[in-house]
Coordinates of N, CA and C in Angstrom, one line a residue:
M124 N 0.8 -1.2 0.0 CA 0.0 0.0 0.0 C 0.9 1.2 0.0
A125 N 0.4 2.3 -0.7 CA 1.2 3.5 -0.8 C 1.4 4.2 0.5
N126 N 2.4 5.1 0.6 CA 2.7 5.7 1.9 C 1.6 6.6 2.4
N127 N 0.7 7.0 1.5 CA -0.3 7.9 1.9 C -1.5 7.2 2.6
R128 N -1.3 5.9 2.8 CA -2.4 5.1 3.4 C -2.7 5.6 4.7
H129 N -1.7 6.1 5.5 CA -2.0 6.6 6.8 C -1.9 8.2 6.9
S130 N -2.1 8.8 5.7 CA -2.0 10.3 5.7 C -3.1 10.9 6.5
F131 N -2.9 12.1 6.9 CA -3.9 12.8 7.6 C -5.2 13.0 6.9
Y132 N -5.1 13.3 5.6 CA -6.3 13.4 4.7 C -7.1 12.1 4.7
R133 N -6.4 11.0 4.4 CA -7.1 9.7 4.3 C -7.7 9.3 5.6
K134 N -7.0 9.5 6.7 CA -7.5 9.1 8.0 C -8.6 10.0 8.6
Y135 N -8.5 11.3 8.4 CA -9.3 12.3 9.1 C -10.0 13.3 8.1
G136 N -9.2 13.9 7.3 CA -9.7 14.9 6.4 C -10.8 14.6 5.5
K137 N -10.7 13.4 4.9 CA -11.7 13.0 3.9 C -13.0 12.8 4.5
R138 N -13.1 12.1 5.7 CA -14.4 11.9 6.4 C -14.9 13.3 6.9
F139 N -14.0 14.1 7.4 CA -14.5 15.4 7.9 C -15.1 16.2 6.8
L140 N -14.5 16.3 5.6 CA -15.1 17.0 4.5 C -16.4 16.4 4.0
D141 N -16.5 15.0 4.0 CA -17.7 14.3 3.6 C -18.8 14.7 4.6
L142 N -18.6 14.7 5.8 CA -19.6 15.0 6.8 C -20.1 16.5 6.7
I143 N -19.2 17.4 6.6 CA -19.6 18.8 6.6 C -20.3 19.1 5.3
C144 N -19.7 18.7 4.1 CA -20.3 19.0 2.8 C -21.6 18.3 2.6
S145 N -21.7 17.1 3.0 CA -23.0 16.4 2.8 C -24.1 17.0 3.7
G146 N -23.7 17.4 4.9 CA -24.7 18.0 5.8 C -25.2 19.3 5.2
L147 N -24.3 20.1 4.7 CA -24.7 21.4 4.2 C -25.5 21.2 2.9
M148 N -25.1 20.3 2.1 CA -25.9 20.1 0.8 C -27.3 19.6 1.1
L149 N -27.4 18.7 2.1 CA -28.8 18.2 2.4 C -29.7 19.3 3.0
L150 N -29.1 20.2 3.7 CA -29.8 21.3 4.2 C -30.4 22.2 3.1
V151 N -29.6 22.3 2.0 CA -29.9 23.2 0.9 C -30.9 22.5 -0.1
I152 N -30.6 21.2 -0.4 CA -31.4 20.6 -1.5 C -32.6 19.7 -1.0
W153 N -32.9 19.7 0.3 CA -34.0 18.9 0.7 C -35.3 19.1 0.0
P154 N -35.6 20.4 -0.3 CA -36.8 20.6 -1.1 C -36.8 19.9 -2.5
L155 N -35.6 19.9 -3.1 CA -35.5 19.3 -4.4 C -35.7 17.7 -4.2
L156 N -35.2 17.2 -3.2 CA -35.3 15.7 -2.9 C -36.8 15.4 -2.8
I157 N -37.6 16.2 -2.1 CA -39.0 16.0 -1.9 C -39.7 16.1 -3.2
I158 N -39.4 17.1 -4.1 CA -40.0 17.3 -5.4 C -39.7 16.0 -6.2
I159 N -38.5 15.5 -6.2 CA -38.1 14.3 -7.0 C -39.0 13.1 -6.5
M160 N -39.1 13.0 -5.2 CA -39.9 11.9 -4.7 C -41.4 12.0 -5.1
V161 N -41.9 13.2 -5.1 CA -43.3 13.4 -5.5 C -43.5 13.0 -7.0
I162 N -42.6 13.5 -7.8 CA -42.7 13.3 -9.3 C -42.6 11.8 -9.6
I163 N -41.7 11.1 -8.9 CA -41.6 9.7 -9.1 C -42.9 8.9 -8.7
K164 N -43.5 9.3 -7.6 CA -44.7 8.7 -7.2 C -45.9 9.0 -8.2
L165 N -45.9 10.2 -8.7 CA -47.0 10.5 -9.7 C -46.8 9.8 -11.0
D166 N -45.5 9.5 -11.3 CA -45.2 8.9 -12.7 C -45.4 7.4 -12.7
S167 N -45.2 6.7 -11.6 CA -45.3 5.2 -11.6 C -45.5 4.7 -10.2
K168 N -46.0 3.4 -10.2 CA -46.3 2.8 -8.9 C -45.0 2.3 -8.2
G169 N -45.0 2.3 -6.9 CA -43.8 1.9 -6.2 C -43.3 2.9 -5.3
P170 N -42.3 2.6 -4.5 CA -41.7 3.6 -3.6 C -40.8 4.6 -4.3
A171 N -40.7 5.8 -3.8 CA -39.9 6.8 -4.5 C -38.4 6.5 -4.3
I172 N -38.1 5.9 -3.2 CA -36.6 5.6 -2.9 C -36.3 4.2 -3.1
F173 N -35.3 3.9 -3.9 CA -34.8 2.5 -4.1 C -33.7 2.2 -3.1
V174 N -33.9 1.2 -2.3 CA -32.9 0.8 -1.3 C -32.3 -0.5 -1.7
Q175 N -31.0 -0.6 -1.7 CA -30.3 -1.8 -2.1 C -29.1 -2.1 -1.3
E176 N -28.8 -3.3 -0.9 CA -27.7 -3.6 -0.1 C -26.4 -3.6 -1.0
R177 N -25.4 -3.0 -0.5 CA -24.1 -2.9 -1.2 C -23.0 -3.2 -0.2
L178 N -21.8 -3.4 -0.8 CA -20.6 -3.7 0.0 C -19.9 -2.3 0.3
G179 N -19.6 -2.1 1.6 CA -18.9 -0.8 1.9 C -17.5 -1.0 2.4
L180 N -17.1 -0.2 3.3 CA -15.7 -0.2 3.9 C -15.5 -1.6 4.6
H181 N -14.4 -2.2 4.2 CA -14.0 -3.5 4.7 C -15.0 -4.6 4.4
G182 N -15.8 -4.4 3.3 CA -16.8 -5.4 2.9 C -18.0 -5.4 3.8
K183 N -18.2 -4.4 4.6 CA -19.4 -4.3 5.4 C -20.6 -4.0 4.6
V184 N -21.7 -4.7 4.8 CA -22.9 -4.5 4.0 C -23.7 -3.2 4.5
F185 N -24.1 -2.4 3.6 CA -25.0 -1.2 4.0 C -26.1 -1.0 3.0
K186 N -27.1 -0.3 3.4 CA -28.2 0.0 2.5 C -28.0 1.3 1.8
M187 N -27.9 1.3 0.5 CA -27.7 2.4 -0.3 C -29.0 3.0 -0.9
Y188 N -29.1 4.3 -0.9 CA -30.3 5.0 -1.3 C -30.2 5.6 -2.7
K189 N -31.2 5.5 -3.5 CA -31.2 6.1 -4.8 C -32.7 6.4 -5.1
A190 N -32.9 7.5 -5.9 CA -34.2 7.7 -6.4 C -34.6 6.5 -7.3
R191 N -35.8 6.0 -7.2 CA -36.2 4.9 -8.1 C -36.4 5.4 -9.5
T192 N -35.6 4.8 -10.5 CA -35.7 5.2 -11.9 C -36.3 4.1 -12.7
M193 N -36.5 3.0 -12.1 CA -37.1 1.9 -12.9 C -38.4 1.4 -12.3
C194 N -39.1 0.6 -13.1 CA -40.4 0.1 -12.6 C -40.2 -0.6 -11.3
N195 N -41.2 -0.7 -10.5 CA -41.1 -1.4 -9.2 C -40.7 -2.9 -9.4
H196 N -39.8 -3.4 -8.5 CA -39.3 -4.8 -8.6 C -38.6 -5.1 -9.9
A197 N -38.0 -4.0 -10.5 CA -37.2 -4.2 -11.7 C -36.1 -5.2 -11.6
E198 N -35.5 -5.3 -10.4 CA -34.4 -6.2 -10.3 C -34.8 -7.7 -10.4
Q199 N -36.1 -7.9 -10.4 CA -36.6 -9.3 -10.5 C -37.0 -9.6 -12.0
Q200 N -36.8 -8.6 -12.8 CA -37.2 -8.8 -14.2 C -36.0 -8.6 -15.2
G201 N -36.1 -9.0 -16.4 CA -35.2 -8.8 -17.4 C -33.7 -9.1 -17.0
S202 N -32.9 -8.1 -17.2 CA -31.4 -8.3 -16.9 C -31.0 -8.1 -15.5
G203 N -32.0 -8.0 -14.6 CA -31.7 -8.0 -13.1 C -31.4 -6.6 -12.6
A204 N -30.3 -6.5 -11.8 CA -30.0 -5.3 -11.1 C -29.5 -4.2 -11.9
Y205 N -28.9 -4.5 -13.1 CA -28.3 -3.5 -13.9 C -29.2 -3.1 -15.1
A206 N -29.1 -1.8 -15.4 CA -29.9 -1.3 -16.6 C -29.0 -1.2 -17.8
F207 N -29.6 -1.5 -18.9 CA -28.9 -1.4 -20.2 C -29.5 -0.3 -21.1
Q208 N -28.8 0.0 -22.2 CA -29.3 1.1 -23.0 C -30.7 0.7 -23.5
N209 N -31.6 1.7 -23.5 CA -33.0 1.5 -24.0 C -33.7 0.4 -23.2
D210 N -33.4 0.3 -21.9 CA -34.0 -0.7 -21.0 C -35.5 -0.3 -20.8
A211 N -36.4 -1.2 -21.1 CA -37.8 -0.9 -21.1 C -38.3 -0.7 -19.6
R212 N -37.5 -1.1 -18.7 CA -37.9 -1.0 -17.3 C -37.7 0.4 -16.7
I213 N -36.9 1.2 -17.4 CA -36.6 2.6 -16.9 C -37.9 3.4 -17.2
T214 N -38.3 4.2 -16.2 CA -39.5 5.0 -16.3 C -39.2 6.3 -17.1
R215 N -40.3 7.0 -17.4 CA -40.1 8.3 -18.1 C -39.3 9.3 -17.3
V216 N -39.7 9.4 -16.0 CA -39.0 10.3 -15.1 C -37.6 9.7 -14.8
G217 N -37.5 8.4 -14.7 CA -36.2 7.8 -14.5 C -35.2 8.1 -15.5
R218 N -35.6 8.2 -16.7 CA -34.6 8.6 -17.8 C -34.0 10.0 -17.6
V219 N -34.9 10.9 -17.2 CA -34.4 12.2 -17.0 C -33.5 12.3 -15.8
L220 N -33.9 11.6 -14.7 CA -33.1 11.6 -13.5 C -31.7 11.0 -13.7
R221 N -31.7 9.9 -14.5 CA -30.4 9.3 -14.8 C -29.5 10.2 -15.7
K222 N -30.1 10.9 -16.7 CA -29.3 11.7 -17.5 C -28.7 12.8 -16.8
L223 N -29.4 13.4 -15.8 CA -28.8 14.4 -14.9 C -28.2 14.0 -13.7
S224 N -28.1 12.6 -13.5 CA -27.6 12.0 -12.3 C -28.2 12.5 -11.0
L225 N -29.5 12.9 -11.1 CA -30.2 13.3 -9.9 C -30.7 12.2 -9.0
D226 N -30.7 11.0 -9.6 CA -31.1 9.8 -8.8 C -30.0 9.5 -7.7
E227 N -28.8 10.0 -7.9 CA -27.7 9.8 -7.0 C -27.7 10.7 -5.8
L228 N -28.5 11.8 -5.9 CA -28.5 12.8 -4.8 C -28.9 12.2 -3.4
F229 N -29.7 11.1 -3.4 CA -30.1 10.5 -2.2 C -28.9 9.8 -1.5
Q230 N -27.9 9.6 -2.2 CA -26.7 9.0 -1.6 C -26.0 9.9 -0.7
L231 N -26.3 11.2 -0.7 CA -25.8 12.2 0.3 C -26.1 11.7 1.7
I232 N -27.3 11.1 1.8 CA -27.7 10.5 3.1 C -26.6 9.5 3.6
N233 N -26.2 8.6 2.6 CA -25.2 7.6 2.9 C -23.9 8.2 3.3
V234 N -23.5 9.3 2.6 CA -22.3 10.0 2.9 C -22.3 10.6 4.3
F235 N -23.4 11.2 4.6 CA -23.6 11.9 6.0 C -23.5 10.8 7.1
K236 N -24.1 9.6 6.8 CA -24.1 8.6 7.8 C -22.8 7.9 7.9
G237 N -21.9 8.0 6.9 CA -20.6 7.4 7.0 C -20.5 6.1 6.2
D238 N -21.6 5.7 5.5 CA -21.6 4.5 4.7 C -20.7 4.7 3.5
M239 N -20.7 6.0 2.9 CA -20.1 6.3 1.7 C -19.3 7.6 1.8
S240 N -18.5 7.9 0.8 CA -17.8 9.1 0.6 C -18.2 9.8 -0.6
F241 N -17.9 11.1 -0.8 CA -18.2 11.7 -2.1 C -17.4 11.0 -3.2
I242 N -16.1 10.7 -2.9 CA -15.3 10.1 -3.9 C -14.7 8.8 -3.4
G243 N -14.8 7.8 -4.3 CA -14.3 6.4 -3.9 C -14.8 5.4 -4.9
P244 N -14.4 4.2 -4.9 CA -15.0 3.2 -5.8 C -16.5 3.1 -5.6
R245 N -17.2 3.0 -6.7 CA -18.6 2.8 -6.7 C -19.0 1.6 -5.9
P246 N -20.0 1.7 -5.0 CA -20.4 0.6 -4.1 C -20.9 -0.6 -4.9
I247 N -20.4 -1.8 -4.6 CA -20.6 -3.0 -5.4 C -21.8 -3.8 -4.7
L248 N -22.6 -4.4 -5.6 CA -23.6 -5.3 -5.0 C -23.0 -6.4 -4.2
T249 N -23.8 -6.9 -3.3 CA -23.3 -8.0 -2.4 C -23.0 -9.3 -3.1
Y250 N -23.6 -9.5 -4.2 CA -23.6 -10.8 -4.9 C -23.1 -10.7 -6.3
H251 N -22.8 -9.5 -6.9 CA -22.4 -9.4 -8.3 C -21.3 -8.3 -8.4
P252 N -20.2 -8.6 -9.1 CA -20.0 -9.8 -9.9 C -19.6 -11.1 -9.1
C253 N -19.2 -10.8 -7.8 CA -18.9 -11.9 -6.9 C -19.4 -11.6 -5.5
T254 N -19.4 -12.6 -4.6 CA -19.6 -12.2 -3.2 C -18.3 -11.8 -2.6
Y255 N -18.3 -11.1 -1.5 CA -17.1 -10.5 -0.9 C -16.0 -11.6 -0.7
D256 N -16.3 -12.8 -0.2 CA -15.3 -13.8 0.0 C -14.7 -14.3 -1.3
E257 N -15.4 -14.1 -2.4 CA -14.8 -14.7 -3.7 C -13.8 -13.7 -4.3
Y258 N -13.7 -12.5 -3.8 CA -12.7 -11.6 -4.4 C -11.3 -12.0 -4.0
T259 N -10.3 -11.7 -4.8 CA -8.9 -12.0 -4.4 C -8.5 -10.9 -3.4
E260 N -7.4 -11.1 -2.7 CA -6.9 -10.1 -1.8 C -6.6 -8.8 -2.5
K261 N -6.1 -8.9 -3.7 CA -5.8 -7.7 -4.5 C -7.1 -6.9 -4.8
E262 N -8.1 -7.6 -5.2 CA -9.4 -7.0 -5.5 C -10.0 -6.4 -4.3
K263 N -9.8 -7.0 -3.1 CA -10.4 -6.5 -1.9 C -9.8 -5.2 -1.4
T264 N -8.7 -4.8 -2.1 CA -8.1 -3.5 -1.7 C -9.1 -2.3 -2.0
V265 N -10.1 -2.5 -2.9 CA -11.0 -1.5 -3.2 C -12.0 -1.2 -2.0
F266 N -12.0 -2.2 -1.1 CA -12.8 -2.0 0.1 C -12.1 -1.4 1.3
H267 N -10.8 -0.9 1.0 CA -10.0 -0.3 2.1 C -10.4 1.2 2.3
V268 N -11.2 1.7 1.4 CA -11.8 3.0 1.5 C -13.3 3.0 1.4
R269 N -14.0 4.0 1.9 CA -15.4 4.0 1.7 C -15.8 4.1 0.2
P270 N -16.8 3.5 -0.2 CA -17.3 3.6 -1.6 C -17.8 5.0 -1.8
G271 N -17.8 5.5 -3.1 CA -18.1 6.9 -3.4 C -19.3 7.1 -4.3
I272 N -19.8 8.3 -4.3 CA -20.9 8.6 -5.3 C -20.3 8.7 -6.7
S273 N -19.0 9.1 -6.7 CA -18.3 9.1 -8.0 C -16.9 8.6 -7.6
G274 N -16.1 8.2 -8.6 CA -14.8 7.6 -8.4 C -13.9 7.6 -9.6
W275 N -12.7 7.1 -9.5 CA -11.7 7.1 -10.6 C -12.2 6.3 -11.7
A276 N -12.7 5.1 -11.5 CA -13.3 4.3 -12.5 C -14.5 4.9 -13.2
Q277 N -15.3 5.6 -12.4 CA -16.5 6.2 -12.8 C -16.2 7.3 -13.9
V278 N -15.1 8.1 -13.7 CA -14.8 9.2 -14.6 C -13.9 8.7 -15.7
N279 N -13.5 7.4 -15.7 CA -12.6 6.9 -16.7 C -13.3 5.8 -17.5
G280 N -14.6 5.9 -17.7 CA -15.3 4.9 -18.5 C -16.7 4.6 -18.0
R281 N -16.9 5.0 -16.7 CA -18.2 4.8 -16.1 C -18.6 3.3 -16.3
N282 N -19.9 3.1 -16.8 CA -20.4 1.8 -17.0 C -20.0 1.1 -18.3
S283 N -19.2 1.8 -19.1 CA -18.8 1.2 -20.4 C -17.6 0.3 -20.3
I284 N -16.9 0.3 -19.2 CA -15.7 -0.6 -19.0 C -16.1 -1.8 -18.3
D285 N -15.3 -2.9 -18.5 CA -15.6 -4.2 -17.9 C -15.2 -4.2 -16.4
W286 N -15.5 -5.3 -15.7 CA -15.2 -5.3 -14.3 C -13.8 -5.4 -14.0
V287 N -13.0 -6.1 -14.8 CA -11.5 -6.1 -14.6 C -10.9 -4.8 -14.6
Q288 N -11.2 -4.0 -15.7 CA -10.7 -2.6 -15.8 C -11.2 -1.8 -14.6
R289 N -12.4 -2.0 -14.2 CA -13.0 -1.2 -13.1 C -12.2 -1.4 -11.8
F290 N -11.9 -2.7 -11.6 CA -11.2 -3.0 -10.3 C -9.8 -2.5 -10.4
E291 N -9.1 -2.5 -11.6 CA -7.8 -2.0 -11.8 C -7.7 -0.5 -11.5
L292 N -8.7 0.2 -12.0 CA -8.8 1.7 -11.8 C -9.0 2.0 -10.4
N293 N -9.9 1.3 -9.7 CA -10.2 1.5 -8.3 C -9.1 1.1 -7.4
E294 N -8.4 0.1 -7.7 CA -7.2 -0.3 -7.0 C -6.1 0.8 -7.0
W295 N -6.0 1.4 -8.2 CA -5.0 2.5 -8.4 C -5.5 3.7 -7.5
Y296 N -6.8 4.0 -7.5 CA -7.3 5.1 -6.7 C -6.9 4.8 -5.2
V297 N -7.2 3.7 -4.7 CA -7.0 3.4 -3.3 C -5.5 3.6 -2.9
E298 N -4.6 3.2 -3.9 CA -3.2 3.4 -3.6 C -2.8 4.9 -3.6
N299 N -3.6 5.7 -4.2 CA -3.1 7.1 -4.5 C -4.1 8.2 -4.0
V300 N -4.9 7.8 -3.0 CA -5.9 8.7 -2.4 C -5.2 10.0 -1.9
S301 N -5.8 11.2 -2.4 CA -5.3 12.5 -1.9 C -6.3 13.5 -2.2
L302 N -6.2 14.6 -1.5 CA -7.2 15.7 -1.7 C -7.2 16.2 -3.1
A303 N -6.0 16.3 -3.7 CA -5.9 16.8 -5.1 C -6.5 15.9 -6.0
L304 N -6.4 14.6 -5.8 CA -7.0 13.6 -6.7 C -8.5 13.6 -6.6
D305 N -9.0 13.8 -5.4 CA -10.4 13.8 -5.1 C -11.1 15.1 -5.8
I306 N -10.4 16.2 -5.7 CA -10.9 17.4 -6.3 C -10.9 17.2 -7.9
R307 N -9.9 16.6 -8.4 CA -9.8 16.3 -9.8 C -11.0 15.5 -10.3
I308 N -11.3 14.5 -9.5 CA -12.4 13.6 -9.8 C -13.8 14.3 -9.7
V309 N -13.9 15.2 -8.8 CA -15.1 16.0 -8.6 C -15.4 16.8 -9.9
F310 N -14.3 17.5 -10.4 CA -14.5 18.3 -11.6 C -14.7 17.4 -12.9
M311 N -14.1 16.2 -12.9 CA -14.3 15.3 -14.0 C -15.7 14.8 -14.0
S312 N -16.2 14.6 -12.8 CA -17.6 14.0 -12.6 C -18.6 15.1 -13.1
I313 N -18.4 16.3 -12.8 CA -19.3 17.4 -13.3 C -19.3 17.5 -14.8
V314 N -18.1 17.4 -15.4 CA -18.1 17.4 -16.9 C -18.8 16.2 -17.5
Q315 N -18.6 15.0 -16.8 CA -19.3 13.8 -17.3 C -20.8 13.9 -17.2
V316 N -21.3 14.5 -16.1 CA -22.8 14.7 -16.0 C -23.3 15.5 -17.1
F317 N -22.6 16.6 -17.4 CA -23.1 17.5 -18.5 C -22.9 17.0 -19.9
S318 N -22.0 16.0 -20.0 CA -21.8 15.4 -21.3 C -22.9 14.3 -21.6
R319 N -23.5 13.9 -20.5 CA -24.6 12.9 -20.5 C -24.3 11.6 -21.3
K320 N -23.1 11.1 -21.1 CA -22.6 9.9 -21.8 C -22.5 8.7 -20.8
E321 N -22.6 7.5 -21.4 CA -22.3 6.3 -20.7 C -23.1 6.1 -19.4
I322 N -24.4 6.3 -19.5 CA -25.2 6.2 -18.3 C -25.6 4.7 -18.0
E323 N -26.0 4.0 -19.1 CA -26.4 2.6 -18.9 C -25.3 1.7 -19.2
I324 N -25.2 0.6 -18.6 CA -24.2 -0.5 -18.9 C -24.4 -1.0 -20.2
Q325 N -23.4 -1.3 -20.9 CA -23.5 -1.9 -22.3 C -23.5 -3.4 -22.1
E326 N -22.5 -4.0 -21.6 CA -22.5 -5.4 -21.3 C -21.4 -5.7 -20.3
N327 N -21.8 -6.1 -19.1 CA -20.8 -6.2 -18.0 C -21.2 -7.3 -17.1
T328 N -21.2 -8.6 -17.5 CA -21.7 -9.7 -16.7 C -20.6 -10.3 -15.8
A329 N -21.1 -11.0 -14.8 CA -20.1 -11.7 -13.9 C -19.3 -12.7 -14.7
E330 N -19.9 -13.4 -15.7 CA -19.2 -14.4 -16.5 C -18.0 -13.8 -17.2
K331 N -18.2 -12.6 -17.8 CA -17.1 -12.0 -18.5 C -16.0 -11.6 -17.5
F332 N -16.5 -11.2 -16.3 CA -15.5 -10.8 -15.3 C -14.6 -12.0 -14.9
Q333 N -15.2 -13.1 -14.8 CA -14.4 -14.3 -14.4 C -13.5 -14.7 -15.6
E334 N -14.0 -14.6 -16.8 CA -13.1 -14.9 -18.0 C -11.9 -13.9 -18.0
R335 N -12.1 -12.6 -17.8 CA -11.1 -11.7 -17.9 C -10.1 -11.9 -16.7
R336 N -10.6 -12.3 -15.6 CA -9.7 -12.6 -14.4 C -8.7 -13.7 -14.8
H337 N -9.3 -14.8 -15.4 CA -8.4 -15.9 -15.8 C -7.4 -15.5 -16.9
E338 N -7.8 -14.6 -17.8 CA -6.9 -14.2 -18.8 C -5.8 -13.3 -18.2
A339 N -6.2 -12.5 -17.3 CA -5.2 -11.6 -16.7 C -4.2 -12.4 -15.9
A340 N -4.7 -13.5 -15.2 CA -3.8 -14.3 -14.3 C -2.9 -15.1 -15.2
G341 N -3.3 -15.5 -16.4 CA -2.5 -16.2 -17.3 C -1.3 -15.4 -17.9
K342 N -1.5 -14.1 -17.9 CA -0.4 -13.2 -18.5 C 0.6 -12.8 -17.4
E343 N 0.3 -13.1 -16.2 CA 1.2 -12.7 -15.1 C 2.4 -13.7 -15.0

């Protein structure tokens, strides 16, 4: 692990900024969150907030919040937990929320609670592409920091890159955490939101992840 693993920013500053900034943002945007919830309820049946278990710091399971952008019980239909381009399960309001990344705003609650950070590897499902125990020790390094609303892999391909690339990018981030890098990712995330690209996953299955892992291991 890099020398900055025990840096002041990594140990204290990052969490302090997360707490202060998320608290202030929630105080300012809570009317917007209510408006989003009302519009979702008027547009389609089901809860306004989508709650899903994800892996957090050190592999601890937590409940992540997002505005619901798909039909109710969408994870039990079609391609499961992930959305693809032109996915029929995405609601009319959901498409707008996704394009503007407004569905992610509810994760500010997770940041305030300490489940997540503003910047870090995107939180992974508890069962996909693997369970926590199935990851290699190298892959588990992505759980050495809190997952983020945005991250290094997110701004370098978002959902268009495969799982092996995603882990490599996130492992690099964990090794190089710094205030300067986090600020850089924030600005790159803002640009990405306004470019409105790479919102839905193209093709990113657990099977392909396992294949790429074996290929990568064979080259070492």
